[in-house]
Tab-separated table of C-alpha atoms and ligand atoms in Angstrom:
chain	number	residue	atom	x	y	z
A	1	MET	CA	0.000	0.000	0.000
A	2	SER	CA	1.249	3.463	-0.840
A	3	SER	CA	2.135	5.710	2.047
A	4	ASP	CA	1.867	8.731	-0.254
A	5	THR	CA	-1.051	10.366	1.542
A	6	LEU	CA	0.890	10.193	4.815
A	7	SER	CA	4.154	11.653	3.596
A	8	PRO	CA	4.776	15.255	4.655
A	9	ASP	CA	5.127	16.435	1.057
A	10	ALA	CA	2.136	14.479	-0.219
A	11	ALA	CA	0.804	17.623	-1.839
A	12	THR	CA	3.911	18.003	-3.999
A	13	GLN	CA	3.990	14.520	-5.551
A	14	GLY	CA	2.126	12.905	-8.451
A	15	ALA	CA	-0.001	14.329	-11.255
A	16	LEU	CA	-1.133	17.942	-10.917
A	17	PRO	CA	-4.877	17.269	-10.336
A	18	ASP	CA	-3.965	14.794	-7.565
A	19	ARG	CA	-1.512	17.232	-6.018
A	20	LEU	CA	-4.056	20.071	-6.068
A	21	ALA	CA	-6.756	17.799	-4.654
A	22	ARG	CA	-4.473	16.703	-1.794
A	23	ALA	CA	-3.333	20.259	-1.100
A	24	ILE	CA	-6.989	21.320	-0.824
A	25	THR	CA	-7.909	18.322	1.340
A	26	LEU	CA	-5.012	19.054	3.700
A	27	GLY	CA	-5.073	22.853	3.760
A	28	GLY	CA	-8.552	23.868	2.631
A	29	PRO	CA	-9.735	25.631	-0.541
A	30	ILE	CA	-7.048	27.638	-2.371
A	31	PRO	CA	-7.257	31.099	-3.993
A	32	LEU	CA	-8.253	31.045	-7.665
A	33	SER	CA	-4.937	32.761	-8.508
A	34	GLN	CA	-3.020	29.826	-6.992
A	35	PHE	CA	-5.111	27.301	-8.959
A	36	MET	CA	-4.595	29.225	-12.221
A	37	ALA	CA	-0.857	29.704	-11.616
A	38	ALA	CA	-0.314	25.984	-10.924
A	39	ALA	CA	-2.486	24.914	-13.886
A	40	ASN	CA	-0.780	27.191	-16.411
A	41	ALA	CA	2.740	26.503	-15.138
A	42	HIS	CA	2.148	22.780	-15.721
A	43	TYR	CA	0.333	23.362	-19.018
A	44	TYR	CA	3.093	25.462	-20.612
A	45	ALA	CA	5.933	23.435	-19.089
A	46	THR	CA	4.731	20.206	-20.684
A	47	ARG	CA	3.786	21.121	-24.287
A	48	ASP	CA	3.893	23.511	-27.221
A	49	PRO	CA	0.217	24.531	-27.273
A	50	LEU	CA	0.375	26.667	-30.429
A	51	GLY	CA	-0.789	25.940	-33.951
A	52	ALA	CA	-3.385	23.934	-35.824
A	53	THR	CA	-2.585	20.712	-33.943
A	54	GLY	CA	-2.339	22.450	-30.563
A	55	ASP	CA	-4.931	24.326	-28.531
A	56	PHE	CA	-4.824	27.847	-30.023
A	57	VAL	CA	-3.283	29.996	-32.778
A	58	THR	CA	-1.733	33.409	-32.135
A	59	ALA	CA	-1.188	36.408	-34.441
A	60	PRO	CA	2.532	35.777	-35.126
A	61	GLU	CA	1.677	32.175	-36.101
A	62	ILE	CA	-0.903	33.457	-38.616
A	63	SER	CA	1.534	35.599	-40.598
A	64	GLN	CA	5.095	36.899	-40.564
A	65	MET	CA	3.584	40.367	-41.181
A	66	PHE	CA	2.542	40.665	-37.524
A	67	GLY	CA	6.053	40.293	-36.082
A	68	GLU	CA	7.643	42.329	-38.858
A	69	LEU	CA	5.366	45.322	-38.284
A	70	ILE	CA	5.784	45.205	-34.489
A	71	GLY	CA	9.569	44.982	-35.000
A	72	LEU	CA	9.538	47.965	-37.345
A	73	ALA	CA	7.547	49.996	-34.810
A	74	LEU	CA	10.157	49.201	-32.130
A	75	ALA	CA	13.038	50.049	-34.502
A	76	ASP	CA	11.329	53.328	-35.408
A	77	SER	CA	10.966	54.324	-31.731
A	78	TRP	CA	14.602	53.366	-31.117
A	79	ASP	CA	15.703	55.430	-34.131
A	80	ARG	CA	13.734	58.516	-33.047
A	81	ALA	CA	15.066	58.124	-29.478
A	82	GLY	CA	18.601	58.598	-30.838
A	83	ARG	CA	19.599	54.954	-31.427
A	84	PRO	CA	20.789	54.115	-27.884
A	85	ASP	CA	22.372	50.738	-27.050
A	86	ALA	CA	19.373	48.452	-26.629
A	87	ALA	CA	18.148	44.909	-26.042
A	88	TYR	CA	15.112	43.204	-27.610
A	89	VAL	CA	13.038	41.709	-24.798
A	90	GLU	CA	10.065	39.413	-25.314
A	91	LEU	CA	7.779	38.142	-22.574
A	92	GLY	CA	6.422	34.631	-23.267
A	93	PRO	CA	7.779	34.295	-26.825
A	94	GLY	CA	5.962	30.997	-27.611
A	95	ARG	CA	7.706	29.366	-30.567
A	96	GLY	CA	9.963	32.391	-31.131
A	97	THR	CA	8.135	33.258	-34.357
A	98	LEU	CA	7.346	36.867	-33.437
A	99	ALA	CA	10.935	37.450	-32.291
A	100	ALA	CA	12.400	35.953	-35.488
A	101	ASP	CA	10.141	38.076	-37.707
A	102	ALA	CA	10.608	41.237	-35.619
A	103	LEU	CA	14.407	40.962	-35.390
A	104	ARG	CA	14.718	40.289	-39.144
A	105	ALA	CA	12.664	43.411	-39.921
A	106	MET	CA	14.558	45.471	-37.318
A	107	ALA	CA	17.928	44.468	-38.828
A	108	LYS	CA	16.791	45.974	-42.156
A	109	ALA	CA	16.260	49.215	-40.217
A	110	GLN	CA	19.815	48.931	-38.779
A	111	ALA	CA	18.540	47.883	-35.340
A	112	MET	CA	20.321	44.694	-34.237
A	113	PRO	CA	19.716	44.376	-30.484
A	114	PRO	CA	20.552	41.105	-28.707
A	115	ALA	CA	17.451	39.025	-27.836
A	116	HIS	CA	16.408	38.419	-24.220
A	117	PHE	CA	13.460	36.107	-23.555
A	118	VAL	CA	11.447	35.898	-20.339
A	119	GLU	CA	10.102	32.352	-20.530
A	120	THR	CA	9.467	29.691	-17.895
A	121	SER	CA	8.538	26.706	-20.096
A	122	PRO	CA	11.461	24.370	-20.930
A	123	VAL	CA	9.546	23.022	-23.944
A	124	LEU	CA	8.999	26.489	-25.394
A	125	ARG	CA	12.549	27.593	-24.505
A	126	ALA	CA	13.759	24.720	-26.706
A	127	ALA	CA	11.471	25.826	-29.556
A	128	GLN	CA	12.743	29.403	-29.177
A	129	ALA	CA	16.380	28.248	-29.154
A	130	ALA	CA	15.810	26.426	-32.461
A	131	ARG	CA	14.716	29.733	-34.049
A	132	LEU	CA	17.082	32.087	-32.188
A	133	PRO	CA	20.082	30.172	-30.812
A	134	GLY	CA	21.842	33.379	-29.733
A	135	ALA	CA	19.120	34.531	-27.338
A	136	THR	CA	19.468	34.748	-23.548
A	137	TRP	CA	16.702	33.311	-21.342
A	138	HIS	CA	15.318	34.664	-18.072
A	139	ASP	CA	12.854	33.317	-15.495
A	140	ASP	CA	11.586	36.833	-14.803
A	141	LEU	CA	12.522	40.483	-15.364
A	142	ALA	CA	15.043	40.630	-12.502
A	143	THR	CA	18.004	39.333	-14.532
A	144	LEU	CA	17.434	41.396	-17.705
A	145	PRO	CA	20.314	43.725	-18.669
A	146	ASP	CA	20.174	46.926	-16.615
A	147	ASP	CA	22.475	49.176	-18.648
A	148	VAL	CA	20.748	49.435	-22.047
A	149	ALA	CA	17.376	50.626	-23.357
A	150	LEU	CA	14.732	47.883	-23.611
A	151	LEU	CA	12.608	47.244	-26.708
A	152	VAL	CA	9.881	45.026	-25.296
A	153	VAL	CA	7.097	42.932	-26.847
A	154	ALA	CA	4.446	40.778	-25.182
A	155	ASN	CA	1.768	39.098	-27.312
A	156	GLU	CA	-0.870	36.982	-25.587
A	157	PHE	CA	1.309	36.864	-22.467
A	158	PHE	CA	-0.638	38.840	-19.874
A	159	ASP	CA	-3.856	36.837	-20.434
A	160	ALA	CA	-2.020	33.742	-19.168
A	161	LEU	CA	-1.028	35.309	-15.828
A	162	PRO	CA	-3.098	34.277	-12.793
A	163	ILE	CA	-6.059	36.424	-11.760
A	164	ALA	CA	-7.968	36.699	-8.506
A	165	GLN	CA	-11.751	37.050	-8.361
A	166	LEU	CA	-14.176	38.543	-5.860
A	167	VAL	CA	-17.812	37.397	-5.845
A	168	LYS	CA	-20.703	39.374	-4.369
A	169	GLY	CA	-22.734	37.509	-1.750
A	170	GLY	CA	-25.829	38.592	0.176
A	171	ASP	CA	-23.606	40.219	2.830
A	172	GLY	CA	-20.834	41.730	0.703
A	173	TRP	CA	-17.852	40.676	-1.390
A	174	HIS	CA	-15.933	37.415	-0.909
A	175	GLU	CA	-12.648	36.143	-2.296
A	176	ARG	CA	-13.238	33.346	-4.798
A	177	LEU	CA	-11.534	30.082	-3.844
A	178	VAL	CA	-11.246	26.691	-5.498
A	179	ALA	CA	-12.538	23.692	-3.551
A	180	CYS	CA	-12.365	20.013	-4.423
A	181	GLN	CA	-15.131	17.410	-4.094
A	182	ASP	CA	-13.812	13.925	-4.797
A	183	THR	CA	-11.984	14.668	-8.050
A	184	LEU	CA	-14.064	17.686	-9.100
A	185	PHE	CA	-12.696	21.211	-8.692
A	186	LEU	CA	-15.212	24.000	-8.241
A	187	PRO	CA	-15.260	27.689	-7.299
A	188	ILE	CA	-16.654	28.682	-3.907
A	189	ALA	CA	-16.956	31.925	-1.978
A	190	GLY	CA	-14.276	32.297	0.694
A	191	LYS	CA	-13.666	34.911	3.404
A	192	ARG	CA	-15.447	38.244	3.192
A	193	VAL	CA	-13.218	41.136	2.087
A	194	PRO	CA	-13.542	44.760	3.276
A	195	ASP	CA	-15.940	46.867	1.164
A	196	GLU	CA	-13.226	49.551	0.926
A	197	ILE	CA	-11.246	47.527	-1.625
A	198	ILE	CA	-14.165	47.469	-4.109
A	199	PRO	CA	-14.053	50.207	-6.777
A	200	PRO	CA	-16.885	52.643	-5.851
A	201	SER	CA	-18.453	52.355	-9.317
A	202	LEU	CA	-18.996	48.615	-8.737
A	203	ALA	CA	-20.114	48.692	-5.112
A	204	ASP	CA	-23.825	48.351	-5.963
A	205	ALA	CA	-23.404	45.260	-8.173
A	206	PRO	CA	-26.072	42.558	-7.705
A	207	ALA	CA	-25.440	39.319	-5.794
A	208	GLY	CA	-23.443	36.869	-7.885
A	209	ALA	CA	-21.446	39.622	-9.614
A	210	ILE	CA	-17.742	38.945	-10.105
A	211	ILE	CA	-14.812	41.385	-10.125
A	212	GLU	CA	-11.349	40.374	-11.267
A	213	THR	CA	-7.945	41.640	-10.203
A	214	ALA	CA	-4.571	40.725	-11.689
A	215	PRO	CA	-1.943	41.004	-8.952
A	216	ALA	CA	0.721	39.117	-10.945
A	217	ALA	CA	0.228	41.291	-14.034
A	218	VAL	CA	0.349	44.496	-11.969
A	219	THR	CA	3.568	43.436	-10.212
A	220	LEU	CA	5.142	42.577	-13.554
A	221	ILE	CA	4.052	45.809	-15.273
A	222	ARG	CA	5.387	47.866	-12.379
A	223	ALA	CA	8.770	46.114	-12.624
A	224	LEU	CA	8.772	46.607	-16.400
A	225	ALA	CA	7.852	50.286	-16.147
A	226	ARG	CA	10.575	50.865	-13.526
A	227	ARG	CA	13.096	49.374	-15.974
A	228	LEU	CA	11.860	51.530	-18.859
A	229	VAL	CA	11.982	54.702	-16.762
A	230	ALA	CA	15.486	53.895	-15.464
A	231	GLN	CA	17.013	52.554	-18.694
A	232	GLY	CA	14.948	54.033	-21.532
A	233	GLY	CA	12.889	52.025	-23.944
A	234	VAL	CA	9.417	51.119	-25.079
A	235	ALA	CA	7.046	48.169	-24.658
A	236	ILE	CA	4.241	47.073	-26.973
A	237	ILE	CA	1.716	44.790	-25.305
A	238	VAL	CA	-0.958	43.034	-27.376
A	239	ASP	CA	-3.784	41.043	-25.855
A	240	TYR	CA	-7.551	40.810	-25.570
A	241	GLY	CA	-9.250	42.676	-22.810
A	242	TYR	CA	-11.204	45.640	-21.554
A	243	GLU	CA	-10.786	48.912	-19.722
A	244	GLY	CA	-11.915	48.365	-16.140
A	245	PRO	CA	-13.055	48.502	-13.500
A	246	ALA	CA	-15.861	46.236	-14.657
A	247	ILE	CA	-18.101	43.421	-13.514
A	248	GLY	CA	-17.510	40.101	-15.222
A	249	ASP	CA	-16.047	36.604	-15.048
A	250	THR	CA	-13.578	36.325	-17.948
A	251	LEU	CA	-11.756	33.181	-16.811
A	252	GLN	CA	-11.824	30.743	-19.704
A	253	ALA	CA	-10.243	27.499	-20.770
A	254	VAL	CA	-9.325	26.469	-24.290
A	255	ARG	CA	-8.497	22.953	-25.368
A	256	GLY	CA	-8.143	21.808	-28.969
A	257	HIS	CA	-9.463	25.186	-30.228
A	258	ALA	CA	-12.733	24.793	-28.238
A	259	ALA	CA	-13.953	26.341	-24.981
A	260	ALA	CA	-13.803	24.096	-21.912
A	261	ASN	CA	-14.708	24.309	-18.196
A	262	PRO	CA	-11.810	26.187	-16.527
A	263	PHE	CA	-12.041	23.955	-13.443
A	264	ASP	CA	-11.670	20.707	-15.414
A	265	ALA	CA	-8.337	18.963	-15.958
A	266	PRO	CA	-5.981	21.557	-14.409
A	267	GLY	CA	-2.692	21.659	-16.316
A	268	GLU	CA	-4.142	20.077	-19.456
A	269	GLN	CA	-5.894	23.135	-20.924
A	270	ASP	CA	-4.961	26.768	-21.437
A	271	LEU	CA	-6.432	29.092	-18.793
A	272	THR	CA	-6.753	32.760	-19.700
A	273	ALA	CA	-8.489	35.892	-18.476
A	274	HIS	CA	-9.183	39.168	-20.230
A	275	VAL	CA	-6.562	41.838	-19.560
A	276	ASP	CA	-7.681	45.050	-17.830
A	277	PHE	CA	-5.720	47.571	-19.880
A	278	ALA	CA	-6.744	50.475	-17.636
A	279	THR	CA	-5.193	48.746	-14.616
A	280	LEU	CA	-1.982	47.935	-16.511
A	281	LYS	CA	-1.663	51.533	-17.737
A	282	ALA	CA	-2.273	52.935	-14.254
A	283	ALA	CA	0.388	50.606	-12.811
A	284	ALA	CA	2.930	51.744	-15.423
A	285	GLU	CA	2.069	55.410	-14.903
A	286	ALA	CA	2.458	54.999	-11.132
A	287	GLU	CA	6.128	54.192	-11.855
A	288	GLY	CA	6.552	57.324	-13.971
A	289	ALA	CA	6.206	55.755	-17.438
A	290	THR	CA	4.118	57.190	-20.271
A	291	THR	CA	1.376	55.025	-21.809
A	292	TRP	CA	-0.765	55.058	-24.975
A	293	GLY	CA	-3.749	53.017	-26.147
A	294	PRO	CA	-5.424	50.653	-26.074
A	295	VAL	CA	-5.739	50.775	-29.861
A	296	ASP	CA	-7.418	47.990	-31.812
A	297	GLN	CA	-4.945	45.494	-33.309
A	298	GLY	CA	-6.565	46.064	-36.715
A	299	ASP	CA	-6.057	49.832	-36.549
A	300	LEU	CA	-2.473	49.390	-35.315
A	301	LEU	CA	-1.485	46.996	-38.120
A	302	LEU	CA	-3.155	49.193	-40.768
A	303	ALA	CA	-1.315	52.261	-39.413
A	304	LEU	CA	1.973	50.327	-39.444
A	305	GLY	CA	1.448	49.472	-43.128
A	306	ILE	CA	0.139	45.906	-43.281
A	307	ASP	CA	-1.446	46.528	-46.690
A	308	ALA	CA	1.826	47.715	-48.234
A	309	ARG	CA	3.654	44.767	-46.635
A	310	ALA	CA	1.059	42.265	-47.941
A	311	ALA	CA	1.308	43.768	-51.445
A	312	SER	CA	5.105	43.613	-51.392
A	313	LEU	CA	5.134	39.979	-50.225
A	314	ALA	CA	2.521	39.068	-52.870
A	315	ARG	CA	4.607	40.648	-55.636
A	316	ARG	CA	7.548	38.443	-54.681
A	317	ALA	CA	5.405	35.293	-54.338
A	318	PRO	CA	2.319	35.666	-56.578
A	319	ASP	CA	1.176	32.121	-55.754
A	320	ARG	CA	0.796	33.190	-52.093
A	321	GLY	CA	-1.500	36.146	-52.861
A	322	ASP	CA	-4.687	34.484	-51.585
A	323	GLU	CA	-2.979	33.183	-48.439
A	324	LEU	CA	-1.569	36.658	-47.654
A	325	ALA	CA	-4.956	38.299	-48.213
A	326	ALA	CA	-6.592	35.765	-45.866
A	327	ALA	CA	-3.942	36.296	-43.169
A	328	ARG	CA	-4.238	40.076	-43.447
A	329	GLN	CA	-8.005	39.747	-43.073
A	330	ARG	CA	-7.722	37.483	-40.053
A	331	LEU	CA	-5.357	39.885	-38.244
A	332	VAL	CA	-7.184	43.108	-39.130
A	333	ALA	CA	-10.915	42.517	-39.725
A	334	PRO	CA	-13.113	43.771	-36.857
A	335	ASP	CA	-15.110	40.520	-36.823
A	336	GLN	CA	-11.901	38.458	-36.557
A	337	MET	CA	-8.853	39.454	-34.450
A	338	GLY	CA	-8.820	43.136	-35.418
A	339	ARG	CA	-11.047	44.503	-32.685
A	340	LEU	CA	-10.934	41.769	-30.022
A	341	PHE	CA	-7.170	42.223	-29.677
A	342	LYS	CA	-5.799	45.569	-28.551
A	343	ALA	CA	-2.384	47.091	-28.016
A	344	VAL	CA	-1.008	49.294	-25.263
A	345	ALA	CA	2.372	51.029	-25.429
A	346	ILE	CA	4.524	51.998	-22.436
A	347	ALA	CA	7.655	54.131	-22.699
A	348	ALA	CA	10.243	56.000	-20.719
A	349	PRO	CA	9.570	59.723	-20.370
A	350	GLY	CA	11.107	61.492	-23.368
A	351	TRP	CA	10.702	58.520	-25.685
A	352	PRO	CA	8.501	59.273	-28.708
A	353	VAL	CA	4.910	58.143	-29.242
A	354	PRO	CA	5.313	54.730	-30.922
A	355	ALA	CA	4.114	54.517	-34.523
A	356	GLY	CA	0.440	53.575	-34.705
A	357	PHE	CA	-0.389	54.948	-31.227
A	358	ALA	CA	-0.575	58.688	-32.031
B	1	SAH	N1	3.740	35.202	-27.494
B	1	SAH	C1	3.566	33.904	-28.114
B	1	SAH	C2	3.050	32.819	-27.144
B	1	SAH	C3	1.807	33.141	-26.338
B	1	SAH	S1	1.396	31.822	-25.211
B	1	SAH	C4	2.674	34.027	-29.311
B	1	SAH	O1	2.068	35.076	-29.490
B	1	SAH	O2	2.583	33.072	-30.087
B	1	SAH	C5	2.036	32.428	-23.645
B	1	SAH	C6	3.532	32.393	-23.503
B	1	SAH	O3	3.880	32.906	-22.213
B	1	SAH	C7	4.184	31.025	-23.578
B	1	SAH	O4	5.460	31.170	-24.182
B	1	SAH	C8	4.302	30.642	-22.097
B	1	SAH	O5	5.228	29.617	-21.848
B	1	SAH	C9	4.680	31.952	-21.495
B	1	SAH	N2	4.352	32.134	-20.072
B	1	SAH	C10	3.168	31.921	-19.475
B	1	SAH	N3	3.215	32.259	-18.166
B	1	SAH	C11	4.476	32.718	-17.945
B	1	SAH	C12	5.165	33.239	-16.799
B	1	SAH	N4	4.540	33.356	-15.619
B	1	SAH	N5	6.449	33.619	-16.939
B	1	SAH	C13	7.082	33.523	-18.137
B	1	SAH	N6	6.479	33.045	-19.254
B	1	SAH	C14	5.209	32.637	-19.160
């Protein structure tokens, strides 16, 4: 008979759902943010989730034009800032496709910064190394170079960071926890939180209403903004989201390109939440950085010249004309990714307004 359940570190052994179930049995329900952090860490550490055979497709995987145009926007900011020594930094670079396309386009504009990747997944680090063997990898922002300007990109990164939720009960707001019944995980209302922490505009929400906060994203943005202010540089952040504060439960799971129950199969499906751009901007501004946006991804790519880029690529490869037109449409059209995805820019004081954000 296994003595696993008796060992002191029982909650750290075995498959993730078993470990979470034991941790909850031993210590009680856990915060939603802890559940989401553990699920996504396991999910990304154990697979490449991108592409037609994976769970979801991202903009850089749709077309090289996405990374090229973002790279050109960074190179243009760098040029107008006086061409300081700089590093290219990407948060959660996936397969390295965006970085490869961006750095190739930047080199044509005489910008050849070394690549620094903030990435925790060993599987995706290996995929990135195959595309960009000369890059340097980091677990978080702390070890990034501190003596050069930073040209930063994050696409579909912030939506993967763990959120917390508050749920309104009959007597006020409660932290949302994750409990476990047998092998089923489910959200429950935990301890009551003080009314003072609820944004005044949401205080009168009806029972059952949910508010989200993103402590991990705020901590990361503050660290990023501090770097930009101290070292110079610009960050372009693309994701789907809203401008809060707002009521709403945006936690979702995707598996095999279809929606799934976020509390099923932790670690085996992608958990995301909509990004509150207003909160991210406020966090960056609190550190002294300047911010712009959100602008719709479609408007940004049109302003950066996606139509000219598509035409130029089609001239060189006429047989790819239809494919390029379809990719352009998918990235830009308001009923596809063009309006759902939005971009925010953050820069050091004195750095110019990035192209497409004016
Ligand atoms: N930017 C890529 C991939 C998006 S998927 C694209 O657009 O295709 C999210 C990426 O963020 C993955 O590379 C994942 O491993 C990474 N990631 C998720 N959580 C992270 C964390 N807490 N720290 C560092 N990287 C993380």
